[in-house]
Tab-separated table of C-alpha atoms in Angstrom:
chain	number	residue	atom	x	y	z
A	1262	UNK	CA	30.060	-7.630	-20.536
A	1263	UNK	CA	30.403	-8.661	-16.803
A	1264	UNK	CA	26.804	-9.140	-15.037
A	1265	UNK	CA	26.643	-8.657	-11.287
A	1266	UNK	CA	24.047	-11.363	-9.884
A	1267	UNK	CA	22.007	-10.500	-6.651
A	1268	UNK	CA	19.702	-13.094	-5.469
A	1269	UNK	CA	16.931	-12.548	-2.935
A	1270	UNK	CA	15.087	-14.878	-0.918
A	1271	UNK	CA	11.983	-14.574	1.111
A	1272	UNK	CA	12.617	-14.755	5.341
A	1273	UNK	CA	12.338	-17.810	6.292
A	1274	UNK	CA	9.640	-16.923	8.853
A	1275	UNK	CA	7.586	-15.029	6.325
A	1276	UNK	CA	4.686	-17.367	4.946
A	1277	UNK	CA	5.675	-17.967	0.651
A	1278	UNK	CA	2.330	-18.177	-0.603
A	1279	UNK	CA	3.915	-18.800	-4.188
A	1280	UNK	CA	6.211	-21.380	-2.744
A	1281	UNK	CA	3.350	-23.298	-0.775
A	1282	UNK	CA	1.255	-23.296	-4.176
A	1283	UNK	CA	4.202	-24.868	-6.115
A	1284	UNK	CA	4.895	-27.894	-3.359
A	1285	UNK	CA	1.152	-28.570	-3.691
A	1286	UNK	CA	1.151	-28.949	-7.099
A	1287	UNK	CA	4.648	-31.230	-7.662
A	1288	UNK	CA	3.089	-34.124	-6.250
A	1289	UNK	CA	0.310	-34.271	-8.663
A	1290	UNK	CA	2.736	-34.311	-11.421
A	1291	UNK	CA	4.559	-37.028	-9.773
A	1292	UNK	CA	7.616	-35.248	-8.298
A	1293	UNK	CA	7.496	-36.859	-4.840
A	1294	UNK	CA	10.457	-35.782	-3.371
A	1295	UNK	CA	10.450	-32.041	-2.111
A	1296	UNK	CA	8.493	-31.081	1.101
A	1297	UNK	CA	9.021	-27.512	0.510
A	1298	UNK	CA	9.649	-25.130	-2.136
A	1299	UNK	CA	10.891	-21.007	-1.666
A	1300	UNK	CA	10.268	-19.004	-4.547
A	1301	UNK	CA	13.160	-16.042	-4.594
A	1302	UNK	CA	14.093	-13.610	-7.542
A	1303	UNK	CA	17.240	-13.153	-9.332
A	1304	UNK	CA	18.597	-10.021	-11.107
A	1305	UNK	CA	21.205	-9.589	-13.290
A	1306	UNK	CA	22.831	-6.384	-12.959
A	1307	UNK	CA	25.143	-5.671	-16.809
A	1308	UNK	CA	28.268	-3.387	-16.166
A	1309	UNK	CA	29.207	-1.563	-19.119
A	1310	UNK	CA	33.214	-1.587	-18.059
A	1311	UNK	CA	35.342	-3.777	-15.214
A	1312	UNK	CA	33.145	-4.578	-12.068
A	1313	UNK	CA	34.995	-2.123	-9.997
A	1314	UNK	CA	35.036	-2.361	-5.693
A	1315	UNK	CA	32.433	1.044	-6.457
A	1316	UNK	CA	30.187	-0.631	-8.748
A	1317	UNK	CA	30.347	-3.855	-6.275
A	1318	UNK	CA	29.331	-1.608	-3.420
A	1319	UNK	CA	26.531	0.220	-5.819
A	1320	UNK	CA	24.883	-3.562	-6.280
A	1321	UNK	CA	25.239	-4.544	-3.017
A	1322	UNK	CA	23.438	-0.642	-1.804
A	1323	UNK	CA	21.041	-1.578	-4.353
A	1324	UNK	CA	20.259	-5.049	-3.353
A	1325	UNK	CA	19.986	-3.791	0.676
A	1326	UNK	CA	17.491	-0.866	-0.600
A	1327	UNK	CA	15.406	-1.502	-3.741
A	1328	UNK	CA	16.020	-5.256	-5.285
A	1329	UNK	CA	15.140	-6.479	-1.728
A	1330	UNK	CA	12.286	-5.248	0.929
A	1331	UNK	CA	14.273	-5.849	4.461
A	1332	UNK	CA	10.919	-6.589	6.141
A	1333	UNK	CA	10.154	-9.111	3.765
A	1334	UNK	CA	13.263	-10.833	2.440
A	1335	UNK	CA	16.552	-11.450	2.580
A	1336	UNK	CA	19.877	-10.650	0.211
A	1337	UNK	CA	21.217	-14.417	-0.086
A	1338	UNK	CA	23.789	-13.622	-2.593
A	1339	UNK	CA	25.780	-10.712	-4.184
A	1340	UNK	CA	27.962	-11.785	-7.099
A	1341	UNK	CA	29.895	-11.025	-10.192
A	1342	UNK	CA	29.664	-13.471	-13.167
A	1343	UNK	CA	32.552	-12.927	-15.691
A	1344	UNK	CA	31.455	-12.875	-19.033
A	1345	UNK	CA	32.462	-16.059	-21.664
A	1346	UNK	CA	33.724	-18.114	-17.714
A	1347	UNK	CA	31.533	-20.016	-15.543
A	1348	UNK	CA	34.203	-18.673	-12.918
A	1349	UNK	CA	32.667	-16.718	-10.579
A	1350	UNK	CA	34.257	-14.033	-7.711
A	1351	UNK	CA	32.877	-14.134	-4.102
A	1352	UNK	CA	31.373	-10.681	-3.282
A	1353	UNK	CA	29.381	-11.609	-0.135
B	1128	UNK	CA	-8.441	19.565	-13.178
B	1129	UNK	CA	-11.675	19.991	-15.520
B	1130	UNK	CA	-14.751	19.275	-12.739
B	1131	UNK	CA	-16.458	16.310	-13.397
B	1132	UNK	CA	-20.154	16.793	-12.389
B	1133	UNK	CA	-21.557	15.247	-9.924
B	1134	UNK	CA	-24.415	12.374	-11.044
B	1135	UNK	CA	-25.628	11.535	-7.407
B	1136	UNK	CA	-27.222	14.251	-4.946
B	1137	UNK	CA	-25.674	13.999	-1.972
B	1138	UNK	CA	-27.995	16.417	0.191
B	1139	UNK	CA	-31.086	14.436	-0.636
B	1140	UNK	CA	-29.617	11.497	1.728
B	1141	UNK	CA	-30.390	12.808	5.294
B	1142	UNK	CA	-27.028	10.419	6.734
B	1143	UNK	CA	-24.694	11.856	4.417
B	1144	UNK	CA	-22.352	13.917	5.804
B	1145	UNK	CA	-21.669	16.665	4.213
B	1146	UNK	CA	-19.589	19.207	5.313
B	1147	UNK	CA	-19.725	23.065	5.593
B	1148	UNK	CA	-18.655	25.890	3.406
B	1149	UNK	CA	-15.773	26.697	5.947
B	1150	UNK	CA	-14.054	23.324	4.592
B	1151	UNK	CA	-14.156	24.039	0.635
B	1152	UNK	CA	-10.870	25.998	0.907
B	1153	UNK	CA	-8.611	22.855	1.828
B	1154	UNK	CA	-6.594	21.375	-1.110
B	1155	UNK	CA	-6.477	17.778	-1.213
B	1156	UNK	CA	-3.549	16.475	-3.795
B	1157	UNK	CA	-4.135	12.681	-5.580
B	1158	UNK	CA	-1.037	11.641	-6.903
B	1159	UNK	CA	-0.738	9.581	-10.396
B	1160	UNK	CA	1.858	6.923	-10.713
B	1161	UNK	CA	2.046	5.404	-14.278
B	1162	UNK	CA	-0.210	2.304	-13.656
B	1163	UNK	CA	-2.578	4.221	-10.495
B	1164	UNK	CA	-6.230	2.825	-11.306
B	1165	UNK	CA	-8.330	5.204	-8.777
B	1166	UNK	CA	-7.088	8.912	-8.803
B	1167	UNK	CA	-10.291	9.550	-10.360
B	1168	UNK	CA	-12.425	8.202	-7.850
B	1169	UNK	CA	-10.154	9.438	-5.183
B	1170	UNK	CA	-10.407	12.915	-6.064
B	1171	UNK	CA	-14.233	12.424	-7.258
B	1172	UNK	CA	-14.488	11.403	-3.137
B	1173	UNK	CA	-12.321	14.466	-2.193
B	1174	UNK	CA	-15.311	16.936	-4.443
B	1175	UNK	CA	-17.971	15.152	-2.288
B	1176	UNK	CA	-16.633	15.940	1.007
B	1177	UNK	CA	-16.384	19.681	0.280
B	1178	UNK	CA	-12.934	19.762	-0.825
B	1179	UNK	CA	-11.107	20.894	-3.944
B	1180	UNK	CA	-8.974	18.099	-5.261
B	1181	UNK	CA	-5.514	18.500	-6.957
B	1182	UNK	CA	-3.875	16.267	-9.492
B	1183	UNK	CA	0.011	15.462	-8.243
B	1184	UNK	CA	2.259	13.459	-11.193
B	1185	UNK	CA	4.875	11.264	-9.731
B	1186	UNK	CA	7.636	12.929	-11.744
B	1187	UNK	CA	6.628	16.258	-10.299
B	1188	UNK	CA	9.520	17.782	-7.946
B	1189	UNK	CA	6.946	20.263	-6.092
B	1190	UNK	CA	3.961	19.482	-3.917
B	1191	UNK	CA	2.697	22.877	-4.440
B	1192	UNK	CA	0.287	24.077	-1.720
B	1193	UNK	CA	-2.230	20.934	-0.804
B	1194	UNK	CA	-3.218	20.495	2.785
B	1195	UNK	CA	-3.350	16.735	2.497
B	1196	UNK	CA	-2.689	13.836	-0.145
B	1197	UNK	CA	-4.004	10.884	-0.975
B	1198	UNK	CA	-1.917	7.850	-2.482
B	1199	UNK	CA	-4.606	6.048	-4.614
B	1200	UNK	CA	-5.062	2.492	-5.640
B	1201	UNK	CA	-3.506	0.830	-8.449
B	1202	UNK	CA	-0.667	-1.100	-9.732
B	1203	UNK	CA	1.758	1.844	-10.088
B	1204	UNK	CA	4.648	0.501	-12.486
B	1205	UNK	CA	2.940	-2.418	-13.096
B	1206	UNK	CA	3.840	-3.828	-9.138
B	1207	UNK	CA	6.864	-4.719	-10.897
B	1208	UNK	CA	9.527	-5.592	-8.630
B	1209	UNK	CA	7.447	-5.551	-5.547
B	1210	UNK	CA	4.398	-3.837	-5.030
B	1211	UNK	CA	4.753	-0.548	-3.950
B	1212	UNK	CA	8.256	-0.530	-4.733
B	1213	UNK	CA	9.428	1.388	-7.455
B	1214	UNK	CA	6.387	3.851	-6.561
B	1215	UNK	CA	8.883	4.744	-3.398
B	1216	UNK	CA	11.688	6.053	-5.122
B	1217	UNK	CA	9.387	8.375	-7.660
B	1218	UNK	CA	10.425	12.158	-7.030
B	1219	UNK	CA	7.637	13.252	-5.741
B	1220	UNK	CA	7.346	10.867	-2.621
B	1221	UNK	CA	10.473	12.107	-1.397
B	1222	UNK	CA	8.567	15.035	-0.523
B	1223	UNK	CA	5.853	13.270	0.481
B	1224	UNK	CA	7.940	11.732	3.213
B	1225	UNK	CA	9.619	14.828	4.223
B	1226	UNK	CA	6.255	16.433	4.704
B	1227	UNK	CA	4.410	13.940	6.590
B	1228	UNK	CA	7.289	13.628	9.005
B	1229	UNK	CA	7.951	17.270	9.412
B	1230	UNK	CA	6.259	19.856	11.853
B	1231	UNK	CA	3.426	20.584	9.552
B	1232	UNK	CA	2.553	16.637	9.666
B	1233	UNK	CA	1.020	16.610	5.998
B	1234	UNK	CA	-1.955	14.277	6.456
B	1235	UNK	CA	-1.085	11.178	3.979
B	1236	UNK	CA	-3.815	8.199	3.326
B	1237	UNK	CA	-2.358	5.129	1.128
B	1238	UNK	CA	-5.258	3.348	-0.445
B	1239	UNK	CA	-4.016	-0.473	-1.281
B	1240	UNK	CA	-1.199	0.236	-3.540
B	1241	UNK	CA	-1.129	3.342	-1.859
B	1242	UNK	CA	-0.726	1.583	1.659
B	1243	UNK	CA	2.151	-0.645	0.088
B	1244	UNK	CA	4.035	2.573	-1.443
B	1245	UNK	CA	3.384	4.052	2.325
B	1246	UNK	CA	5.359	0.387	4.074
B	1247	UNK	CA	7.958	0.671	1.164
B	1248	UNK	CA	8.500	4.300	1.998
B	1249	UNK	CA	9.154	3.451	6.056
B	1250	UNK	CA	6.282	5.728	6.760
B	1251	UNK	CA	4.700	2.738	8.044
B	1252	UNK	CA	6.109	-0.253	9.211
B	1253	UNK	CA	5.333	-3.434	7.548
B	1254	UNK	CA	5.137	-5.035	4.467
B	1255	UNK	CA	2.276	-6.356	2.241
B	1256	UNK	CA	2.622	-9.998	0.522
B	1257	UNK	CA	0.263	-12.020	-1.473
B	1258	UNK	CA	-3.124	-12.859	-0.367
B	1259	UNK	CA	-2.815	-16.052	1.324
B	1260	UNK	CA	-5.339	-17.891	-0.999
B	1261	UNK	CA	-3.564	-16.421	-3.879
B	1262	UNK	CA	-6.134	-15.045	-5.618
B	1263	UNK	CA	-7.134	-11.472	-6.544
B	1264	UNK	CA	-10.180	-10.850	-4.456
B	1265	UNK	CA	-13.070	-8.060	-4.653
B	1266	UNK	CA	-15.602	-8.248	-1.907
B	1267	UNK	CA	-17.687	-6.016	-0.023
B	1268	UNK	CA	-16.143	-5.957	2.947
B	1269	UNK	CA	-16.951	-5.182	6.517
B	1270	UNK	CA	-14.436	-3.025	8.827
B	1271	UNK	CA	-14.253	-2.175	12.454
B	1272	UNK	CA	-12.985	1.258	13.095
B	1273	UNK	CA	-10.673	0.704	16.473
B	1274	UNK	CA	-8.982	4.202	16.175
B	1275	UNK	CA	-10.644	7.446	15.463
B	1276	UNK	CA	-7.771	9.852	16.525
B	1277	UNK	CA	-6.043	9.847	13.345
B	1278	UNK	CA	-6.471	12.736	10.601
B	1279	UNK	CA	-8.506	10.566	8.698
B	1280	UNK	CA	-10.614	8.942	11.121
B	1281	UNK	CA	-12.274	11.578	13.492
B	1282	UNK	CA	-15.466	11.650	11.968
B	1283	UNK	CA	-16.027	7.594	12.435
B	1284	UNK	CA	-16.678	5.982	16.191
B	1285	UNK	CA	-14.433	3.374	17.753
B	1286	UNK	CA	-15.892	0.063	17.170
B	1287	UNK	CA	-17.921	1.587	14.660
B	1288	UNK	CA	-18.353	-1.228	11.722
B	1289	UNK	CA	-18.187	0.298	7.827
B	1290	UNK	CA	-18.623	-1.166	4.460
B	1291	UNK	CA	-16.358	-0.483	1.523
B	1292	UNK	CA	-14.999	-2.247	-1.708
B	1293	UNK	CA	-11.556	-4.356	-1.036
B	1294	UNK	CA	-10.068	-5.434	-4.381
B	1295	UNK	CA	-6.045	-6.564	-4.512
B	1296	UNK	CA	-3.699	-9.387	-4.896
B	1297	UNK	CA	-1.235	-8.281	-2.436
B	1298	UNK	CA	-2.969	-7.524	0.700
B	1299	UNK	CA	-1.636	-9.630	3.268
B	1300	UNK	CA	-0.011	-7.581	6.045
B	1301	UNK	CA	2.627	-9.108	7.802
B	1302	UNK	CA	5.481	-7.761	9.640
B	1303	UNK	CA	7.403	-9.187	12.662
B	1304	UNK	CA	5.882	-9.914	16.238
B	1305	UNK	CA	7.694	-6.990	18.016
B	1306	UNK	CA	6.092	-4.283	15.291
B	1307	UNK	CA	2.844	-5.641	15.968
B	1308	UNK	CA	2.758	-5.660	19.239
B	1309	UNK	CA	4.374	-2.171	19.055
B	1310	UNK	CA	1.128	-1.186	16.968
B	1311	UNK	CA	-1.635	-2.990	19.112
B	1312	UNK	CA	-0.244	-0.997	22.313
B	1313	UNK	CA	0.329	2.168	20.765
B	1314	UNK	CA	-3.358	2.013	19.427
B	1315	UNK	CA	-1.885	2.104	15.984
B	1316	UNK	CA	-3.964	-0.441	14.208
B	1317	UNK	CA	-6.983	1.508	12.898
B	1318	UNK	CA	-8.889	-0.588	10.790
B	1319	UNK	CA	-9.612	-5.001	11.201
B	1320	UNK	CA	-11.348	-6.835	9.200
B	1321	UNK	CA	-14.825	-7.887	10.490
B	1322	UNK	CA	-16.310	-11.582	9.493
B	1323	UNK	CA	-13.371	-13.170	7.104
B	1324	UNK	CA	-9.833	-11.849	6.979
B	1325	UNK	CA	-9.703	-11.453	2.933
B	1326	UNK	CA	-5.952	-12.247	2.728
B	1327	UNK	CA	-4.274	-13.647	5.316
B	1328	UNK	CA	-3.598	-10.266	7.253
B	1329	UNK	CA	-2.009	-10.892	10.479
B	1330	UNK	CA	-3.748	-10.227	13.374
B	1331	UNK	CA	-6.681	-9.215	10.723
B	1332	UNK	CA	-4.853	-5.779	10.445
B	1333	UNK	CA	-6.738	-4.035	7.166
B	1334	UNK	CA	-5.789	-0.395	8.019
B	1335	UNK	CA	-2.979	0.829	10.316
B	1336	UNK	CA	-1.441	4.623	11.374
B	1337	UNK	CA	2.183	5.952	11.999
B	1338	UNK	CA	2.878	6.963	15.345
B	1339	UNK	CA	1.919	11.253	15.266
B	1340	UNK	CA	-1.689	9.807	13.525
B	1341	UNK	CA	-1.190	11.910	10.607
B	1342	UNK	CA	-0.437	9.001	7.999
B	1343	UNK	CA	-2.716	6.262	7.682
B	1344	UNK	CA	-2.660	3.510	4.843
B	1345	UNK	CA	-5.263	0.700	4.447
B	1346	UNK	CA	-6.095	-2.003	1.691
B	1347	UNK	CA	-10.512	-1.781	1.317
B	1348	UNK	CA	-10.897	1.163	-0.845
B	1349	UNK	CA	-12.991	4.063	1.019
B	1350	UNK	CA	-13.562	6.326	-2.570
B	1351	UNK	CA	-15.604	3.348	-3.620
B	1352	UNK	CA	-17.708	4.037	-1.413
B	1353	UNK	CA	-18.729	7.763	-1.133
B	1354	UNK	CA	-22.390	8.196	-3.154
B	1355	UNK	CA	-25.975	6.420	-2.925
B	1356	UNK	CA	-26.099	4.285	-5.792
B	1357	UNK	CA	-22.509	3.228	-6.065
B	1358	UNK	CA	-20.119	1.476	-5.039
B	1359	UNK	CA	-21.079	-1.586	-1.931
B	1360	UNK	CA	-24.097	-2.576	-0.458
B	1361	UNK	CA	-25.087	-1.319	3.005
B	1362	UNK	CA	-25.916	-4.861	4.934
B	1363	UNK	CA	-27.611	-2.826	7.223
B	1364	UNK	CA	-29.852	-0.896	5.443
B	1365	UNK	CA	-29.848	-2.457	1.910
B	1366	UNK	CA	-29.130	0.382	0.487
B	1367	UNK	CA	-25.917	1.275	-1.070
B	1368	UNK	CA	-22.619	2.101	1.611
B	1369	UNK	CA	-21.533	5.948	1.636
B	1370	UNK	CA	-19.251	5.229	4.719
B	1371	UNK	CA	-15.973	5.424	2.831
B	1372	UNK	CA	-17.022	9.581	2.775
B	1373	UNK	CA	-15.983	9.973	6.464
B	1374	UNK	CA	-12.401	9.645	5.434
B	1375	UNK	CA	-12.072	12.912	3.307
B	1376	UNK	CA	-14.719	14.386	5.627
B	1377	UNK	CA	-11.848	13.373	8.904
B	1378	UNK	CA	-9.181	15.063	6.997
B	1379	UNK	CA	-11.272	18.344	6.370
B	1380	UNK	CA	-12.177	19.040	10.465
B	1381	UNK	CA	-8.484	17.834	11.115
B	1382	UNK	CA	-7.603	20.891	8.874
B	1383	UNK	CA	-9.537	23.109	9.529
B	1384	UNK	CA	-8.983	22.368	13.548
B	1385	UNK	CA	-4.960	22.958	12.444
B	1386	UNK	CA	-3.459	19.571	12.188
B	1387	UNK	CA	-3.255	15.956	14.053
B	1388	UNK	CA	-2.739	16.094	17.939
């Protein structure tokens, strides 16, 4: 079954507590590298049936109005991931 | 709702306010979400100021006849999500909404996860993120009252300082420079924390109001703090605080003097 994949991101002006934590504690296990990590969330979204332009749109109005807080975050990424195929469809 | 009776007595403390007979008429509905914490103690605060307290469920599709409602603490649907969120799109805040932005401007206070279900509802601006230290935190915690026009605010005095319980997790208000400015000249910012911001708040912004006065949502929880006995200590008198009571005493005289401004 296709799965529709919405990830959402914190603004980039908006202090990520979680994220600041996380960069604190890398060094101390000896990852040295990163200056900065963002914590986001990802859903996965199953469609019983073909991902349809309507069911697209429904994920996308559903991203914009409940995955993601608009004063808070940002809607990085809409997509579709076809079942069995690491192809994936551009939705953005 | 089976009464629950009262252990402390109120009219033996001479600073308590309590409020007249013509006030025991209004109907103040607490709404339940599955995972709300403090509709008990919301509605035990809404008996003490005079009033008779309703139970609301969130699946319920009628707000029947209350006069006001109160959106208690908690972690309704587990803050899954987002805090606040899910809590938005129950059936029951839909009319919620309606009637706090209609005419009749239904008096609405948001305790902590009630304030976040008010800022994911757009009936205040905003958002609430986690405390900046990351930690759940439950303090005593000192207030300054900096608007007193609001429904549930009249009986307190600008500048006034109060003590109530804050507990949360996700209590750090933030929201972009032009909406705070917007609220600090509009007046809009009702409550700041006095001492030591808790969480990070900007602009130490515990409390704030929408623009007609009649919705208010803040994080500190004022039912905790509504009887001698319970609930904080008073720094200034060592006794226990009862100055969360002036918010369901506010609501009653904005009632009964028929509605905000």
């Amino acid at each position: 079954m296709p799965r529709i994949v919405v990830d959402v991101m914190p603004k980039p002006e908006i202090l990520d507590p979680q994220g600041k934590a996380i960069v604190g504690a890398l060094p101390r296990l000896g990852f040295t590298a990163f200056s900065g990590v963002r914590q986001g969330k990802r859903f996965e979204l199953t469609v019983d049936g073909p991902v349809t332009d309507d069911v697209l749109e429904q994920a996308r109005t559903a991203a914009a109005t409940m995955l993601s807080n608009p004063v808070i975050e940002d809607v990085v990424n809409v997509e579709v991931l076809a079942d069995e195929s690491t192809e994936t469809v551009e939705a953005n | 709702m089976s009464e629950v009776p009262l252990i402390a007595d109120l009219s033996a403390r001479e600073s308590a306010p309590l409020s007249g007979a013509a006030l025991s008429g209004a109907r103040i509905g607490v709404v339940t979400f599955p995972g709300t914490l403090d509709d008990r103690d919301a509605a035990r605060a809404v008996r003490l100021a005079g009033a008779t307290a309703v139970r609301l469920w969130h699946a319920d599709t009628s707000l029947g006849d209350v006069d006001a409602v109160v959106l208690p603490g908690g972690f309704s649907y587990g803050d899954y999500l987002r805090a606040g969120a899910i809590a938005r799109f129950a059936p029951l805040m839909g009319k919620i909404v309606d009637a706090a932005n209609s005419d009749a401007k239904l008096p609405v206070l948001g305790i902590c996860n009630g304030f976040q279900i008010l800022t994911e509802s757009h009936l205040l601006p905003g958002s609430m993120i986690k405390n900046d230290h990351l930690k759940f935190i439950c303090r005593d915690q000192t207030l300054r009252v900096e608007n007193n026009a609001t429904a549930w605010t009249s009986e307190y005095e600008v500048g006034q300082e109060i003590t109530i319980v804050l507990k949360n997790q996700d209590g750090q208000y933030v929201a972009d420079k032009k909406t705070l400015d917007e609220l600090e000249g509009e007046g809009r910012v009702v409550f700041r924390y006095v001492g030591w911001n808790p969480n990070g708040s900007r602009r130490n912004i515990a409390g704030i109001t929408n623009a007609a006065g009649n919705v208010v949502g803040l994080m500190p929880h004022p039912e905790h703090a509504v009887e001698p006995g319970f609930g904080p200590l008073d720094p200034d008198s060592s006794d226990y605080s009862t100055d969360g009571l002036g918010f369901f005493t506010s609501v009653l005289t904005t009632l009964v003097a028929g509605g905000t401004k």
